[in-house]
Structures are given as C-alpha cells and as structure tokens.
PDB file of C-alpha atoms in Angstrom:
ATOM      1  CA  GLU A   1       6.238 -17.667  -5.041  1.00 94.00           C
ATOM      2  CA  VAL A   2       4.574 -14.369  -5.909  1.00 94.00           C
ATOM      3  CA  GLN A   3       7.013 -11.868  -7.399  1.00 97.00           C
ATOM      4  CA  LEU A   4       6.474  -8.310  -8.561  1.00 98.00           C
ATOM      5  CA  LEU A   5       9.368  -6.607 -10.318  1.00 98.00           C
ATOM      6  CA  GLU A   6       9.061  -2.912 -11.084  1.00 98.00           C
ATOM      7  CA  SER A   7      11.141  -1.120 -13.681  1.00 98.00           C
ATOM      8  CA  GLY A   8      11.174   2.107 -15.653  1.00 97.00           C
ATOM      9  CA  GLY A   9      12.014   4.590 -12.935  1.00 97.00           C
ATOM     10  CA  GLY A  10      14.647   7.264 -13.336  1.00 97.00           C
ATOM     11  CA  MET A  11      15.257  10.953 -13.384  1.00 98.00           C
ATOM     12  CA  VAL A  12      13.070  13.169 -15.555  1.00 98.00           C
ATOM     13  CA  GLN A  13      12.560  16.910 -15.932  1.00 97.00           C
ATOM     14  CA  PRO A  14       9.343  18.578 -14.807  1.00 98.00           C
ATOM     15  CA  GLY A  15       6.716  18.198 -17.513  1.00 98.00           C
ATOM     16  CA  GLY A  16       8.288  14.990 -18.768  1.00 98.00           C
ATOM     17  CA  SER A  17       6.922  11.456 -19.008  1.00 98.00           C
ATOM     18  CA  LEU A  18       7.864   7.989 -17.818  1.00 98.00           C
ATOM     19  CA  ARG A  19       6.266   4.577 -18.108  1.00 98.00           C
ATOM     20  CA  LEU A  20       6.635   2.192 -15.204  1.00 98.00           C
ATOM     21  CA  SER A  21       6.263  -1.548 -15.641  1.00 98.00           C
ATOM     22  CA  CYS A  22       5.625  -4.295 -13.121  1.00 98.00           C
ATOM     23  CA  ALA A  23       6.333  -7.854 -14.202  1.00 98.00           C
ATOM     24  CA  ALA A  24       4.248 -10.301 -12.203  1.00 98.00           C
ATOM     25  CA  SER A  25       4.924 -13.996 -11.653  1.00 97.00           C
ATOM     26  CA  GLY A  26       3.950 -16.813  -9.340  1.00 96.00           C
ATOM     27  CA  PHE A  27       0.197 -16.249  -9.564  1.00 95.00           C
ATOM     28  CA  THR A  28      -2.602 -16.055 -12.121  1.00 95.00           C
ATOM     29  CA  PHE A  29      -2.261 -12.393 -13.032  1.00 95.00           C
ATOM     30  CA  ASP A  30      -5.732 -11.808 -14.460  1.00 92.00           C
ATOM     31  CA  ASN A  31      -7.415 -13.103 -11.300  1.00 94.00           C
ATOM     32  CA  TYR A  32      -6.334 -10.141  -9.159  1.00 96.00           C
ATOM     33  CA  ALA A  33      -6.767  -6.404  -8.969  1.00 96.00           C
ATOM     34  CA  MET A  34      -3.501  -4.480  -9.035  1.00 97.00           C
ATOM     35  CA  ASN A  35      -2.402  -1.154  -7.608  1.00 97.00           C
ATOM     36  CA  TRP A  36       0.344   1.444  -7.674  1.00 98.00           C
ATOM     37  CA  VAL A  37       1.361   2.976  -4.353  1.00 98.00           C
ATOM     38  CA  ARG A  38       4.080   5.562  -3.918  1.00 98.00           C
ATOM     39  CA  GLN A  39       6.200   6.825  -1.081  1.00 98.00           C
ATOM     40  CA  ALA A  40       7.954  10.179  -1.218  1.00 98.00           C
ATOM     41  CA  PRO A  41      11.339  10.299   0.533  1.00 96.00           C
ATOM     42  CA  GLY A  42      10.827  10.152   4.297  1.00 95.00           C
ATOM     43  CA  LYS A  43       7.043  10.215   3.961  1.00 97.00           C
ATOM     44  CA  GLY A  44       4.146   7.804   4.286  1.00 97.00           C
ATOM     45  CA  LEU A  45       2.379   5.613   1.766  1.00 98.00           C
ATOM     46  CA  GLU A  46       0.071   7.084  -0.872  1.00 98.00           C
ATOM     47  CA  TRP A  47      -2.199   4.935  -3.034  1.00 98.00           C
ATOM     48  CA  ILE A  48      -2.303   6.457  -6.491  1.00 98.00           C
ATOM     49  CA  SER A  49      -4.051   4.030  -8.828  1.00 98.00           C
ATOM     50  CA  GLY A  50      -5.784   0.675  -9.116  1.00 97.00           C
ATOM     51  CA  ILE A  51      -7.085  -1.534 -11.903  1.00 97.00           C
ATOM     52  CA  ASN A  52      -9.566  -4.363 -11.632  1.00 95.00           C
ATOM     53  CA  ARG A  53      -9.077  -7.887 -12.895  1.00 94.00           C
ATOM     54  CA  SER A  54     -10.575  -7.270 -16.318  1.00 92.00           C
ATOM     55  CA  GLY A  55      -8.724  -4.016 -16.833  1.00 93.00           C
ATOM     56  CA  ARG A  56     -11.955  -2.194 -17.595  1.00 94.00           C
ATOM     57  CA  GLY A  57     -12.160  -0.559 -14.167  1.00 95.00           C
ATOM     58  CA  THR A  58      -9.462   1.978 -13.339  1.00 97.00           C
ATOM     59  CA  TYR A  59      -9.243   4.279 -10.358  1.00 97.00           C
ATOM     60  CA  TYR A  60      -6.992   7.213  -9.450  1.00 98.00           C
ATOM     61  CA  ALA A  61      -6.072   9.513  -6.612  1.00 98.00           C
ATOM     62  CA  ASP A  62      -6.914  13.138  -7.276  1.00 97.00           C
ATOM     63  CA  SER A  63      -3.212  13.967  -7.159  1.00 97.00           C
ATOM     64  CA  VAL A  64      -2.563  12.043 -10.390  1.00 98.00           C
ATOM     65  CA  LYS A  65      -5.942  11.984 -12.143  1.00 98.00           C
ATOM     66  CA  GLY A  66      -5.670  13.178 -15.716  1.00 97.00           C
ATOM     67  CA  ARG A  67      -1.880  12.789 -15.760  1.00 98.00           C
ATOM     68  CA  PHE A  68      -1.304   9.100 -14.989  1.00 98.00           C
ATOM     69  CA  THR A  69      -2.828   6.072 -16.713  1.00 98.00           C
ATOM     70  CA  ILE A  70      -2.825   2.543 -15.324  1.00 98.00           C
ATOM     71  CA  SER A  71      -3.129  -0.467 -17.607  1.00 98.00           C
ATOM     72  CA  ARG A  72      -2.415  -4.177 -17.673  1.00 97.00           C
ATOM     73  CA  ASP A  73      -1.401  -6.694 -20.311  1.00 97.00           C
ATOM     74  CA  THR A  74      -2.492 -10.176 -19.344  1.00 94.00           C
ATOM     75  CA  SER A  75      -0.539 -11.742 -22.225  1.00 95.00           C
ATOM     76  CA  LYS A  76       2.646 -10.375 -20.662  1.00 97.00           C
ATOM     77  CA  ASN A  77       1.582 -10.580 -16.993  1.00 97.00           C
ATOM     78  CA  THR A  78       2.576  -6.943 -16.704  1.00 98.00           C
ATOM     79  CA  LEU A  79       1.109  -3.886 -15.024  1.00 98.00           C
ATOM     80  CA  TYR A  80       1.910  -0.414 -16.328  1.00 98.00           C
ATOM     81  CA  LEU A  81       1.745   3.164 -15.145  1.00 98.00           C
ATOM     82  CA  GLN A  82       2.068   5.852 -17.801  1.00 98.00           C
ATOM     83  CA  MET A  83       3.052   9.089 -16.079  1.00 98.00           C
ATOM     84  CA  ASN A  84       2.755  12.377 -17.980  1.00 98.00           C
ATOM     85  CA  SER A  85       3.184  16.022 -16.987  1.00 98.00           C
ATOM     86  CA  LEU A  86       5.428  15.006 -14.116  1.00 98.00           C
ATOM     87  CA  ARG A  87       5.953  17.410 -11.239  1.00 98.00           C
ATOM     88  CA  ALA A  88       8.564  17.681  -8.521  1.00 97.00           C
ATOM     89  CA  GLU A  89       6.001  16.378  -6.018  1.00 97.00           C
ATOM     90  CA  ASP A  90       5.766  13.112  -7.981  1.00 98.00           C
ATOM     91  CA  THR A  91       9.286  12.250  -6.795  1.00 98.00           C
ATOM     92  CA  ALA A  92       8.871   8.992  -4.909  1.00 98.00           C
ATOM     93  CA  LEU A  93       9.495   5.278  -4.757  1.00 98.00           C
ATOM     94  CA  TYR A  94       6.712   3.641  -6.754  1.00 98.00           C
ATOM     95  CA  TYR A  95       5.477   0.236  -5.621  1.00 98.00           C
ATOM     96  CA  CYS A  96       3.431  -2.260  -7.584  1.00 98.00           C
ATOM     97  CA  ALA A  97       0.988  -4.012  -5.261  1.00 97.00           C
ATOM     98  CA  LYS A  98      -1.182  -7.083  -5.791  1.00 97.00           C
ATOM     99  CA  GLY A  99      -4.740  -7.209  -4.531  1.00 94.00           C
ATOM    100  CA  LEU A 100      -5.738  -9.787  -1.959  1.00 90.00           C
ATOM    101  CA  SER A 101      -8.211 -12.374  -3.230  1.00 79.00           C
ATOM    102  CA  SER A 102     -11.231 -10.493  -4.626  1.00 76.00           C
ATOM    103  CA  SER A 103     -10.588  -7.301  -2.673  1.00 85.00           C
ATOM    104  CA  TRP A 104      -8.523  -4.158  -3.023  1.00 90.00           C
ATOM    105  CA  GLN A 105      -6.464  -4.887   0.069  1.00 91.00           C
ATOM    106  CA  VAL A 106      -2.839  -5.539  -0.813  1.00 92.00           C
ATOM    107  CA  ASP A 107      -1.127  -8.812   0.021  1.00 91.00           C
ATOM    108  CA  CYS A 108       2.112  -8.481  -1.899  1.00 94.00           C
ATOM    109  CA  TRP A 109       4.381  -5.588  -2.806  1.00 97.00           C
ATOM    110  CA  GLY A 110       7.266  -5.215  -5.209  1.00 97.00           C
ATOM    111  CA  GLN A 111      10.535  -3.623  -4.146  1.00 97.00           C
ATOM    112  CA  GLY A 112       9.754  -0.356  -5.866  1.00 97.00           C
ATOM    113  CA  THR A 113      11.250   1.806  -8.589  1.00 98.00           C
ATOM    114  CA  LEU A 114      12.466   5.319  -7.880  1.00 98.00           C
ATOM    115  CA  VAL A 115      11.169   8.271  -9.864  1.00 98.00           C
ATOM    116  CA  THR A 116      12.934  11.599  -9.471  1.00 98.00           C
ATOM    117  CA  VAL A 117      11.477  14.703 -11.082  1.00 98.00           C
ATOM    118  CA  SER A 118      14.023  17.481 -11.135  1.00 96.00           C
ATOM    119  CA  SER A 119      15.490  20.055 -13.467  1.00 94.00           C
TER     120      SER A 119
ATOM    121  CA  ASP K   1     -12.317  11.030   0.467  1.00 96.00           C
ATOM    122  CA  ILE K   2     -12.085   8.924   3.625  1.00 97.00           C
ATOM    123  CA  GLN K   3      -9.443  10.218   6.015  1.00 98.00           C
ATOM    124  CA  MET K   4      -7.566   7.661   8.109  1.00 98.00           C
ATOM    125  CA  THR K   5      -6.136   8.970  11.362  1.00 98.00           C
ATOM    126  CA  GLN K   6      -3.591   6.887  13.232  1.00 98.00           C
ATOM    127  CA  SER K   7      -2.474   7.374  16.779  1.00 96.00           C
ATOM    128  CA  PRO K   8       0.008   7.633  18.268  1.00 97.00           C
ATOM    129  CA  SER K   9       2.443   8.790  15.572  1.00 98.00           C
ATOM    130  CA  SER K  10       5.236   7.085  17.465  1.00 98.00           C
ATOM    131  CA  VAL K  11       5.568   4.774  20.433  1.00 98.00           C
ATOM    132  CA  SER K  12       8.538   3.509  22.405  1.00 98.00           C
ATOM    133  CA  ALA K  13       8.079   0.345  24.438  1.00 97.00           C
ATOM    134  CA  SER K  14      10.141  -2.364  26.075  1.00 97.00           C
ATOM    135  CA  VAL K  15      10.626  -5.868  24.769  1.00 98.00           C
ATOM    136  CA  GLY K  16       7.713  -7.953  25.989  1.00 97.00           C
ATOM    137  CA  ASP K  17       5.308  -5.028  26.310  1.00 98.00           C
ATOM    138  CA  THR K  18       1.938  -4.852  24.598  1.00 98.00           C
ATOM    139  CA  VAL K  19       1.654  -2.074  22.017  1.00 98.00           C
ATOM    140  CA  THR K  20      -1.685  -0.773  20.750  1.00 98.00           C
ATOM    141  CA  ILE K  21      -2.085   1.363  17.636  1.00 98.00           C
ATOM    142  CA  SER K  22      -5.371   3.014  16.741  1.00 98.00           C
ATOM    143  CA  CYS K  23      -6.788   3.909  13.357  1.00 98.00           C
ATOM    144  CA  ARG K  24      -9.949   5.958  12.909  1.00 98.00           C
ATOM    145  CA  ALA K  25     -11.803   6.395   9.636  1.00 98.00           C
ATOM    146  CA  SER K  26     -13.664   9.621   8.882  1.00 98.00           C
ATOM    147  CA  GLN K  27     -16.682   7.550   7.818  1.00 98.00           C
ATOM    148  CA  GLY K  28     -17.737   3.943   8.166  1.00 98.00           C
ATOM    149  CA  ILE K  29     -15.728   1.378   6.222  1.00 97.00           C
ATOM    150  CA  THR K  30     -17.277  -1.811   7.662  1.00 97.00           C
ATOM    151  CA  SER K  31     -14.308  -4.246   7.908  1.00 97.00           C
ATOM    152  CA  TRP K  32     -12.359  -3.060   4.873  1.00 97.00           C
ATOM    153  CA  LEU K  33      -9.216  -2.253   6.772  1.00 97.00           C
ATOM    154  CA  ALA K  34      -5.702  -3.643   6.473  1.00 97.00           C
ATOM    155  CA  TRP K  35      -2.570  -3.142   8.524  1.00 98.00           C
ATOM    156  CA  TYR K  36       0.913  -3.068   7.006  1.00 98.00           C
ATOM    157  CA  GLN K  37       4.370  -3.168   8.541  1.00 98.00           C
ATOM    158  CA  GLN K  38       7.255  -1.377   6.876  1.00 98.00           C
ATOM    159  CA  LYS K  39      10.801  -1.851   8.096  1.00 97.00           C
ATOM    160  CA  PRO K  40      13.445   0.743   7.169  1.00 94.00           C
ATOM    161  CA  GLY K  41      14.507   0.452   3.551  1.00 93.00           C
ATOM    162  CA  LYS K  42      12.009  -2.328   2.816  1.00 96.00           C
ATOM    163  CA  ALA K  43       8.693  -2.669   1.057  1.00 97.00           C
ATOM    164  CA  PRO K  44       5.573  -2.856   3.238  1.00 97.00           C
ATOM    165  CA  LYS K  45       4.203  -6.221   4.286  1.00 97.00           C
ATOM    166  CA  VAL K  46       0.590  -7.028   5.102  1.00 96.00           C
ATOM    167  CA  LEU K  47      -0.104  -8.154   8.654  1.00 98.00           C
ATOM    168  CA  ILE K  48      -3.879  -8.020   8.987  1.00 97.00           C
ATOM    169  CA  TYR K  49      -6.686  -7.799   6.418  1.00 96.00           C
ATOM    170  CA  THR K  50     -10.441  -7.270   6.729  1.00 96.00           C
ATOM    171  CA  ALA K  51      -9.771  -5.743  10.128  1.00 97.00           C
ATOM    172  CA  SER K  52      -8.960  -8.928  12.029  1.00 98.00           C
ATOM    173  CA  SER K  53      -7.701 -11.680   9.701  1.00 96.00           C
ATOM    174  CA  LEU K  54      -4.062 -12.582  10.243  1.00 97.00           C
ATOM    175  CA  GLN K  55      -2.063 -12.943   7.032  1.00 95.00           C
ATOM    176  CA  SER K  56      -0.420 -16.332   6.631  1.00 94.00           C
ATOM    177  CA  GLY K  57       3.056 -16.429   8.118  1.00 96.00           C
ATOM    178  CA  VAL K  58       2.561 -13.436  10.403  1.00 97.00           C
ATOM    179  CA  PRO K  59       3.306 -14.145  14.074  1.00 97.00           C
ATOM    180  CA  SER K  60       0.261 -14.574  16.277  1.00 97.00           C
ATOM    181  CA  ARG K  61       1.394 -11.750  18.574  1.00 98.00           C
ATOM    182  CA  PHE K  62      -0.129  -9.421  15.965  1.00 98.00           C
ATOM    183  CA  SER K  63      -3.889  -9.010  16.097  1.00 98.00           C
ATOM    184  CA  GLY K  64      -6.451  -6.604  14.717  1.00 98.00           C
ATOM    185  CA  SER K  65      -9.925  -5.599  15.789  1.00 98.00           C
ATOM    186  CA  GLY K  66     -12.622  -3.084  15.034  1.00 98.00           C
ATOM    187  CA  TYR K  67     -15.522  -2.320  12.720  1.00 98.00           C
ATOM    188  CA  GLY K  68     -17.014   0.751  11.171  1.00 97.00           C
ATOM    189  CA  THR K  69     -14.772   3.667  12.071  1.00 98.00           C
ATOM    190  CA  ASP K  70     -12.505   2.518  14.905  1.00 98.00           C
ATOM    191  CA  PHE K  71      -9.786  -0.080  14.541  1.00 98.00           C
ATOM    192  CA  THR K  72      -6.870  -1.338  16.586  1.00 98.00           C
ATOM    193  CA  LEU K  73      -3.638  -3.174  15.881  1.00 98.00           C
ATOM    194  CA  THR K  74      -2.191  -4.913  18.919  1.00 98.00           C
ATOM    195  CA  ILE K  75       1.315  -6.278  19.236  1.00 98.00           C
ATOM    196  CA  SER K  76       1.457  -8.461  22.304  1.00 95.00           C
ATOM    197  CA  SER K  77       4.914  -9.172  23.652  1.00 95.00           C
ATOM    198  CA  LEU K  78       6.869  -6.702  21.497  1.00 98.00           C
ATOM    199  CA  GLN K  79      10.013  -8.163  19.909  1.00 98.00           C
ATOM    200  CA  PRO K  80      13.112  -6.358  18.597  1.00 97.00           C
ATOM    201  CA  GLU K  81      12.220  -7.390  15.046  1.00 97.00           C
ATOM    202  CA  ASP K  82       8.921  -5.497  15.356  1.00 98.00           C
ATOM    203  CA  VAL K  83      10.720  -2.145  15.073  1.00 98.00           C
ATOM    204  CA  ALA K  84       9.008  -0.641  12.048  1.00 98.00           C
ATOM    205  CA  THR K  85       6.405   1.838  10.893  1.00 98.00           C
ATOM    206  CA  TYR K  86       2.841   0.548  10.811  1.00 98.00           C
ATOM    207  CA  TYR K  87       0.144   1.809   8.445  1.00 98.00           C
ATOM    208  CA  CYS K  88      -3.578   1.219   8.235  1.00 98.00           C
ATOM    209  CA  GLN K  89      -5.407   1.405   4.909  1.00 98.00           C
ATOM    210  CA  GLN K  90      -9.087   1.480   4.022  1.00 97.00           C
ATOM    211  CA  SER K  91     -10.357  -0.195   0.871  1.00 96.00           C
ATOM    212  CA  ASN K  92     -14.067   0.519   1.251  1.00 96.00           C
ATOM    213  CA  ASN K  93     -14.078   3.510  -1.098  1.00 94.00           C
ATOM    214  CA  PHE K  94     -11.918   5.002  -3.796  1.00 96.00           C
ATOM    215  CA  PRO K  95      -9.515   6.645  -3.444  1.00 96.00           C
ATOM    216  CA  LEU K  96      -7.998   4.052  -1.166  1.00 97.00           C
ATOM    217  CA  THR K  97      -6.326   5.879   1.707  1.00 97.00           C
ATOM    218  CA  PHE K  98      -3.613   5.176   4.247  1.00 98.00           C
ATOM    219  CA  GLY K  99      -3.137   6.425   7.744  1.00 98.00           C
ATOM    220  CA  GLY K 100      -0.114   8.587   8.449  1.00 98.00           C
ATOM    221  CA  GLY K 101       1.830   5.775  10.091  1.00 98.00           C
ATOM    222  CA  THR K 102       2.961   4.830  13.588  1.00 98.00           C
ATOM    223  CA  LYS K 103       6.648   4.359  14.275  1.00 98.00           C
ATOM    224  CA  VAL K 104       7.361   1.652  16.850  1.00 98.00           C
ATOM    225  CA  GLU K 105      10.690   1.679  18.644  1.00 97.00           C
ATOM    226  CA  ILE K 106      12.264  -0.303  21.447  1.00 97.00           C
ATOM    227  CA  LYS K 107      12.882   1.560  24.684  1.00 95.00           C
TER     228      LYS K 107
END
C-alpha cells in the first residue's frame, strides 16, 4: 500500500525557516515524480513544487520560487521541502503528492502537515 | 501560466441526479487533465487522469471527457457520499495549476 507521511510543520515567525519531510513507502520511490501542494485555510489547492524521478529536474510556482527548495533522498525514500523567508501567506496545510506513472498527475496524497506563519 | 476555470463554483442536486462540472484551460493542454475529489477534512483523491481514464477503485458513475481546452467531469446518479469539492488540474505545463473548485451538495 502506498503511504506518504509528512512531518516538520509547525508555527514559525515571518522570515523564519522550516523543512518539511515526506516519508514514502509501498512503492519504488525513485520511479516517480513527486510534488508539494498546499491548501490555505478554507481555500483551494495550490501546486507549489515538483521534482522529477532523478532529482535533477525541479520546478516551482512563482509564489515560492527563490524561497523554497525541493529535494529527494532515494536512500531514505524521503521527499523534502526547505522553506525559507516564510510569509504569513505561506500558512497552509502542505501535502506531499506522488506522480502517476510517468506523468505529473497525482495519484496519491499524504495527509498533510500544517505550517503556520505568525508573529 | 495556464489558468484553469471551473464552473459552476457550487452545485446542489438530488440523489440520483446527474451532475456536470466544467473545466476550461486558458490554452491547449491536450489530455493532461486530472480530476480530484476532496471531502471535508480529508486529503484529495484522484478520480480521473489524462482527461478520461478512471482511477482504479473509483465508482463508474464518475466519468471525464474533453481535449484541448474544454473538459467535463460527470457524476451520474449522485450519491450522498459524493458530497465534496472537486478540482481539475492541468499537468501540460509548469507551473501545474488547479481550478478553483466546485462544491457539490445534496439538495
């Protein structure tokens, strides 16, 4: 069974940093692209970053480009999101999402980890 | 960026009705469109990928169609457990983008 378990969320002051992790199991991790998608309270879904199977291709939404960095460690079957220069508008539930087959469509989501940026 | 516009933003229908949700892309995305269902307090779940392929385990009352810029999600014979918000997403170009969502309720 595919499982994605996010961790690392919490409350942080504006300008601070957090690193999110997503532990993957139940599938061959390095065969699939991975994504981070967030959802602000009461709002819709926003894709923020993706990484290809090799880890050499990374992609970002404009809203986080230059502040967030996605990475993956195939030896640990773990996806990461390093978040710097956090802003109040980054407050959201952050989901780890597995790509479907060889595409960027998502076929499995974690349960999310909540990030709150507030002074 | 490709803008995804969903309509309606909400719909209320009776059990057994057919519900149709539209998603329009601001430029052509061939068939790179997925539909997701999100129930309150839960993570999203994929229903349809590449515009019309039904994800394993999803009831056959869900179907998708379309190509290029215009897509449709159809729920035939709406069930109480279908109460949720539905999102489309394009994966033809980065940044990947979602529609604003359609909330489906039972009348």
